[in-house]
PDB file of C-alpha atoms in Angstrom:
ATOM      1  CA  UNK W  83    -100.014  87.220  54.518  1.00 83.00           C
ATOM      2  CA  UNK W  84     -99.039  85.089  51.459  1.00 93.00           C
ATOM      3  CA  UNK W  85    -101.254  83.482  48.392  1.00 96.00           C
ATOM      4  CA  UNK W  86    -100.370  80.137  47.438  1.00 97.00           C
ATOM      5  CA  UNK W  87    -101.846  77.409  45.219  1.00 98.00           C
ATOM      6  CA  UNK W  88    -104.506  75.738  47.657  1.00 98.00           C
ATOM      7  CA  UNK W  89    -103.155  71.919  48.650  1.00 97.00           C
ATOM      8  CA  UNK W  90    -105.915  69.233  47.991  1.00 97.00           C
ATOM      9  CA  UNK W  91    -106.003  68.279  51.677  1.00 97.00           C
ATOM     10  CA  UNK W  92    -106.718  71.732  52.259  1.00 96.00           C
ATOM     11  CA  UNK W  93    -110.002  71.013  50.741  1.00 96.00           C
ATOM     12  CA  UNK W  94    -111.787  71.098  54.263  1.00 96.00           C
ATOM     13  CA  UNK W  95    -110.644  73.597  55.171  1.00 93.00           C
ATOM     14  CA  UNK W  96    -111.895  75.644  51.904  1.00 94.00           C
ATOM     15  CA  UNK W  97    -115.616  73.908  52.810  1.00 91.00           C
ATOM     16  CA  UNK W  98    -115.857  75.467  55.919  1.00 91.00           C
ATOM     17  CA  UNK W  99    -115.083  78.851  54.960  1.00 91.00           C
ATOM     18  CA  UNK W 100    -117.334  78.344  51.629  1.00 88.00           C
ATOM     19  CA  UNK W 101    -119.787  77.642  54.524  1.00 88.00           C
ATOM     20  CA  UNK W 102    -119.156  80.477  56.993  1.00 87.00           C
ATOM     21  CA  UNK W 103    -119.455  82.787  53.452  1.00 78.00           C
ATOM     22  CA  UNK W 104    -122.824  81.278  52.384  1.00 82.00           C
ATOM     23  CA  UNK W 105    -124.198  82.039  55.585  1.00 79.00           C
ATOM     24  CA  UNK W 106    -122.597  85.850  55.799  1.00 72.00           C
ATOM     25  CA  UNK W 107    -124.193  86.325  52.274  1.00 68.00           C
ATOM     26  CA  UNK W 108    -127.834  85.047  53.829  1.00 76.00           C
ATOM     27  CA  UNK W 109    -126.901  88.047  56.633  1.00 77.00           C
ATOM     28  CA  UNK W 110    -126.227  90.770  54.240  1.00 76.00           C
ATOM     29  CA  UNK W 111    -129.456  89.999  51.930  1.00 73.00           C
ATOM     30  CA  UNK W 112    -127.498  88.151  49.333  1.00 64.00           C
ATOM     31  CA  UNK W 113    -129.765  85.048  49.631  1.00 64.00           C
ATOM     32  CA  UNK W 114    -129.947  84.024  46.054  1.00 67.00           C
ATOM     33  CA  UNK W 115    -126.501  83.518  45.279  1.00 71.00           C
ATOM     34  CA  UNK W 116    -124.365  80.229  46.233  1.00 68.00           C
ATOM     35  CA  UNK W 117    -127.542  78.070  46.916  1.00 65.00           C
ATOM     36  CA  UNK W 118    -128.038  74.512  46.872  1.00 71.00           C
ATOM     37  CA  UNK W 119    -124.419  73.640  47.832  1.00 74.00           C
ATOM     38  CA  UNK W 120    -122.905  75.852  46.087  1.00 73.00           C
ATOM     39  CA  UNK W 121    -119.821  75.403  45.424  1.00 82.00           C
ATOM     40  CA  UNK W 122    -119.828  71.724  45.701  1.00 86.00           C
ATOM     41  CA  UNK W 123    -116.831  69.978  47.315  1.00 90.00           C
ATOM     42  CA  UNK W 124    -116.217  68.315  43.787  1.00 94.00           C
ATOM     43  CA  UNK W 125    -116.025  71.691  42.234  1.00 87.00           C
ATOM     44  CA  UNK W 126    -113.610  72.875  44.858  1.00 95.00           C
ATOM     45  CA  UNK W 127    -111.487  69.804  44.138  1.00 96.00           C
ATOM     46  CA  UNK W 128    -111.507  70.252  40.123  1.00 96.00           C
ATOM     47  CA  UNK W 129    -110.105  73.425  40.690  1.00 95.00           C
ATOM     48  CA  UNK W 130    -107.804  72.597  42.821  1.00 97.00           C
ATOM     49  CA  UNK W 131    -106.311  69.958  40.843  1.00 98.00           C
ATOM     50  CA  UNK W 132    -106.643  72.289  37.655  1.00 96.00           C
ATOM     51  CA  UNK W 133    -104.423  75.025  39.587  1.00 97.00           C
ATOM     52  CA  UNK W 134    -107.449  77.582  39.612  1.00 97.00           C
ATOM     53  CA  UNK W 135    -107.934  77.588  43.946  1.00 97.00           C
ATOM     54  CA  UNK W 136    -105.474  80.214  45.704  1.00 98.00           C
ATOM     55  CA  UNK W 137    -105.487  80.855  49.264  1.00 97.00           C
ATOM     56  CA  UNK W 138    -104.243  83.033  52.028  1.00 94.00           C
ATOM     57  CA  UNK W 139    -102.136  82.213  54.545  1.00 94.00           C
ATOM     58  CA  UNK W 140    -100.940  84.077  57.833  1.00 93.00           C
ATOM     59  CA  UNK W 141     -96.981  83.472  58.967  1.00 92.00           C
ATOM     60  CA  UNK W 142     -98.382  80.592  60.846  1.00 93.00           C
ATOM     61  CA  UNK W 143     -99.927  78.765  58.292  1.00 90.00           C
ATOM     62  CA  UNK W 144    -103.583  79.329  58.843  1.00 92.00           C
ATOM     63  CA  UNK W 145    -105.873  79.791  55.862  1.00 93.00           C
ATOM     64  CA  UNK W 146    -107.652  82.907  56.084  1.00 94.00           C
ATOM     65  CA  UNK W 147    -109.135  83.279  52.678  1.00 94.00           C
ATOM     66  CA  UNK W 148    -109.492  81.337  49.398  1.00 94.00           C
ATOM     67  CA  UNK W 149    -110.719  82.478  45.699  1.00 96.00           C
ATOM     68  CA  UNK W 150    -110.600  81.406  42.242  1.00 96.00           C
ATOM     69  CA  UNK W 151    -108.276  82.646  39.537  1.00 98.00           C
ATOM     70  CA  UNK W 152    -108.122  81.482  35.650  1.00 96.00           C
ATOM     71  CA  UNK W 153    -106.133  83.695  33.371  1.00 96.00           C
ATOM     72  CA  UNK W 154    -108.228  82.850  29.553  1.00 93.00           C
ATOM     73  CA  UNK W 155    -111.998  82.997  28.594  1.00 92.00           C
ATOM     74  CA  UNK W 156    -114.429  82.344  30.634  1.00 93.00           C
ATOM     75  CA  UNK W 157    -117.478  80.706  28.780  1.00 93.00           C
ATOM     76  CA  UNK W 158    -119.858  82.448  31.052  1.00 93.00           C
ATOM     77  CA  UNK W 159    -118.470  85.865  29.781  1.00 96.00           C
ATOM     78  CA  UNK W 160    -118.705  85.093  25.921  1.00 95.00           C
ATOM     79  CA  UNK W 161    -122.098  87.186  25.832  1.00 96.00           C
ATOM     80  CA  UNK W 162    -122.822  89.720  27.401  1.00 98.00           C
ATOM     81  CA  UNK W 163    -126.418  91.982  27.824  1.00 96.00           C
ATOM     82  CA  UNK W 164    -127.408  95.466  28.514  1.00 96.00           C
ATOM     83  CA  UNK W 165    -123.630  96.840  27.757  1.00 98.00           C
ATOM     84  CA  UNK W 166    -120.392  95.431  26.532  1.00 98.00           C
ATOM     85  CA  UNK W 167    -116.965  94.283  27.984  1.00 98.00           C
ATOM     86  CA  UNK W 168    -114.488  97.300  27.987  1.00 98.00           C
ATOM     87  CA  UNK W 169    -112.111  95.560  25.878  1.00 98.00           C
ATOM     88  CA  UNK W 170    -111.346  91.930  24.054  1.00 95.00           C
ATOM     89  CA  UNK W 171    -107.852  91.555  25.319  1.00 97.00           C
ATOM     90  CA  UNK W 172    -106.889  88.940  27.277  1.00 97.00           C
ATOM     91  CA  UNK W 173    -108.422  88.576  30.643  1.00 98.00           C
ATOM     92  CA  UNK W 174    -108.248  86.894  34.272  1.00 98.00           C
ATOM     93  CA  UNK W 175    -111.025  86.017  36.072  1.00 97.00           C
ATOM     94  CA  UNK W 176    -111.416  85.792  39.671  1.00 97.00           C
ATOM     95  CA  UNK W 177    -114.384  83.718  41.071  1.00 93.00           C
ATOM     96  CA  UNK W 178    -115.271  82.723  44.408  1.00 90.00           C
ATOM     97  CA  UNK W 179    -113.683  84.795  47.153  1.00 90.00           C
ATOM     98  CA  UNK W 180    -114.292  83.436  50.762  1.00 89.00           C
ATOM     99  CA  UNK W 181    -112.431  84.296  54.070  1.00 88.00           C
ATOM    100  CA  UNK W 182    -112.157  82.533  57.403  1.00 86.00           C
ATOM    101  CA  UNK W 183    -114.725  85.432  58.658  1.00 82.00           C
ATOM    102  CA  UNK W 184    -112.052  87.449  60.963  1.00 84.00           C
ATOM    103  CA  UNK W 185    -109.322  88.465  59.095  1.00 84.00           C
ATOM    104  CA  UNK W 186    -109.803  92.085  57.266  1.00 88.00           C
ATOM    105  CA  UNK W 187    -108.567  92.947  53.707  1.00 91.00           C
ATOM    106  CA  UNK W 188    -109.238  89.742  51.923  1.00 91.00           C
ATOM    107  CA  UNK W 189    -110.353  90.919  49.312  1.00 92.00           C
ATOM    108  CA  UNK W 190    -108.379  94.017  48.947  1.00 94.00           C
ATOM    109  CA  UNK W 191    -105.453  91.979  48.902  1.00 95.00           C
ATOM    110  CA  UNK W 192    -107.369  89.082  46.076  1.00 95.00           C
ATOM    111  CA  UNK W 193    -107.687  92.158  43.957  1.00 96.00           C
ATOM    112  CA  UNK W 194    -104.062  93.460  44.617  1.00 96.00           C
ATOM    113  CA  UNK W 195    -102.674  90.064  43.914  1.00 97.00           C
ATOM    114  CA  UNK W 196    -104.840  89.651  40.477  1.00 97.00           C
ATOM    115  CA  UNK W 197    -103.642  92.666  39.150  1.00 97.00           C
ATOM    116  CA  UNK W 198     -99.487  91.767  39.349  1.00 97.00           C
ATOM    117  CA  UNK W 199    -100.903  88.634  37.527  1.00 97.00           C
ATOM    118  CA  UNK W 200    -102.848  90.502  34.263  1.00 97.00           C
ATOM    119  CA  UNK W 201    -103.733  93.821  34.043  1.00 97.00           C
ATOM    120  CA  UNK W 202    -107.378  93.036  32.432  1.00 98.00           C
ATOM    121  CA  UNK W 203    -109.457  91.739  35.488  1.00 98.00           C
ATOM    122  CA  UNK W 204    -113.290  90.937  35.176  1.00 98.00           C
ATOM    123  CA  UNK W 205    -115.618  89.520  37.677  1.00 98.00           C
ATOM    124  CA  UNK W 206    -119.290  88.576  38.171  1.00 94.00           C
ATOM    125  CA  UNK W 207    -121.127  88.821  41.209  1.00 93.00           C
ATOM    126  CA  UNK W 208    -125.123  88.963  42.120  1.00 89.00           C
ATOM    127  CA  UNK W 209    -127.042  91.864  42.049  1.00 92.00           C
ATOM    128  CA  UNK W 210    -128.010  91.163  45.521  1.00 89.00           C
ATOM    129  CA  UNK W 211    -124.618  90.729  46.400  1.00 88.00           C
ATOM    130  CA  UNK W 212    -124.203  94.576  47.920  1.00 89.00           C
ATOM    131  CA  UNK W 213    -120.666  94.255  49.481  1.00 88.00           C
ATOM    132  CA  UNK W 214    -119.002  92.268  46.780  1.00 91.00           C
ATOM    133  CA  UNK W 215    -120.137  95.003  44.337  1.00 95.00           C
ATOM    134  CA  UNK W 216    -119.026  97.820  46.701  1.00 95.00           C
ATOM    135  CA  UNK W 217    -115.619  96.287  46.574  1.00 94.00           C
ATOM    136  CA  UNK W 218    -115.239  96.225  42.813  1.00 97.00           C
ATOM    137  CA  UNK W 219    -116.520  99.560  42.781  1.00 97.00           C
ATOM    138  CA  UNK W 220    -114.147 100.266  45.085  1.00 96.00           C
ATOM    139  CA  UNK W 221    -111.208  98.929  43.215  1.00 96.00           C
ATOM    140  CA  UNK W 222    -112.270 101.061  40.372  1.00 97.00           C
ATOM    141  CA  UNK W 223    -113.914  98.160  38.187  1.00 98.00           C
ATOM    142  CA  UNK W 224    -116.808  99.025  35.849  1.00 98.00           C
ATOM    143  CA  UNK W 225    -120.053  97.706  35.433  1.00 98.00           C
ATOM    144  CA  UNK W 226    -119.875  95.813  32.008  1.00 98.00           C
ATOM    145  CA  UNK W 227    -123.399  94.444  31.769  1.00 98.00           C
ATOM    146  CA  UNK W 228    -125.563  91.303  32.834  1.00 98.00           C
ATOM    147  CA  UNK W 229    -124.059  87.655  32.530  1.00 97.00           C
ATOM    148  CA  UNK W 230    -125.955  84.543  32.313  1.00 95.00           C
ATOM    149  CA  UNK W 231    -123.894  82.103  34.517  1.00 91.00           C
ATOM    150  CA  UNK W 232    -124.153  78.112  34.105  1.00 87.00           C
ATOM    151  CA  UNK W 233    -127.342  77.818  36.394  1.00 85.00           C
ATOM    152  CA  UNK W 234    -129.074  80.232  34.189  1.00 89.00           C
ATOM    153  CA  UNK W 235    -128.883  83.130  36.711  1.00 89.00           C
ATOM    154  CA  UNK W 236    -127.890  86.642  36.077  1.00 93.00           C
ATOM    155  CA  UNK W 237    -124.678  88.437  37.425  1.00 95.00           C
ATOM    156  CA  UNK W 238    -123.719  91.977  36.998  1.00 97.00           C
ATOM    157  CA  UNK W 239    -120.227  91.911  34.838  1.00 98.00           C
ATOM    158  CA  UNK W 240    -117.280  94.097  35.899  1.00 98.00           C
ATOM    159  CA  UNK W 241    -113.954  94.857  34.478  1.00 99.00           C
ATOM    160  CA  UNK W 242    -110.331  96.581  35.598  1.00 98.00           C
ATOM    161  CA  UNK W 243    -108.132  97.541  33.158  1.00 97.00           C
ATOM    162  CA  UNK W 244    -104.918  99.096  34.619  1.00 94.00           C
TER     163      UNK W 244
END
């Protein structure tokens, strides 16, 4: 399995699994986070053409995951409630981890893959979001605090420091 920049024709592809996640999430009781569209196809393609969207590839080619990463500050993160970052180094962030729905380890491997990038990792997810959190906690990331994200929603903060 290899991560590579995503390809803008790719951007289909990314939909669909954005889709298949959306509805996973509704499964597992997260049904408050990625509503409305969420993320839009437009969104996908800005970060795509900013060099943000990663995905996962098998030896044949197939996508089998995608995610976010942005190395710098996220303006979602600049305050933070009910606790406080661990540091104020520089940081990565990843955002929006989706698979195909059948290959194992995705996000294992996201995490992996983050880390050889920076060594200061934070991520948000929703507090109804039970497996993402389980993964970070995992991975040995802390809960930080409470982050107000763009929509005005909360997300619980977490950060890695290796």
């Amino acid at each position: 399995m290899n991560i590579r920049l995503t390809c803008l024709e790719e951007l289909p592809l990314l939909m669909e699994m954005y889709e298949k996640a959306r509805a996973f999430m509704q499964a597992t009781g997260n049904v408050h986070q990625w509503v409305n569209g969420y993320p839009s196809e437009e969104f996908i393609r800005q970060e795509i053409e900013d060099g943000h969207s990663y995905v996962f590839v098998d030896e044949q080619g197939t996508l089998l995951g995608t995610f976010c990463f942005i190395v710098g500050e996220d303006p979602t993160y600049a305050r933070i409630y009910e606790g406080a970052w661990l540091n104020d180094e520089p940081y990565g962030v990843v955002h929006r981890l989706a698979t195909n729905g059948i290959q194992k380890g995705i996000a294992d491997a996201c995490l992996d893959w983050a880390f050889r990038q920076m060594d200061n990792i934070r991520v948000d997810t929703h507090q109804d979001n039970k497996v993402m959190q389980h993964i970070l906690e995992k991975h040995g990331f802390q809960r930080c605090g409470i982050i107000i994200v763009k929509n005005g929603t909360e997300r619980i903060a977490f950060q890695k420091m290796l």
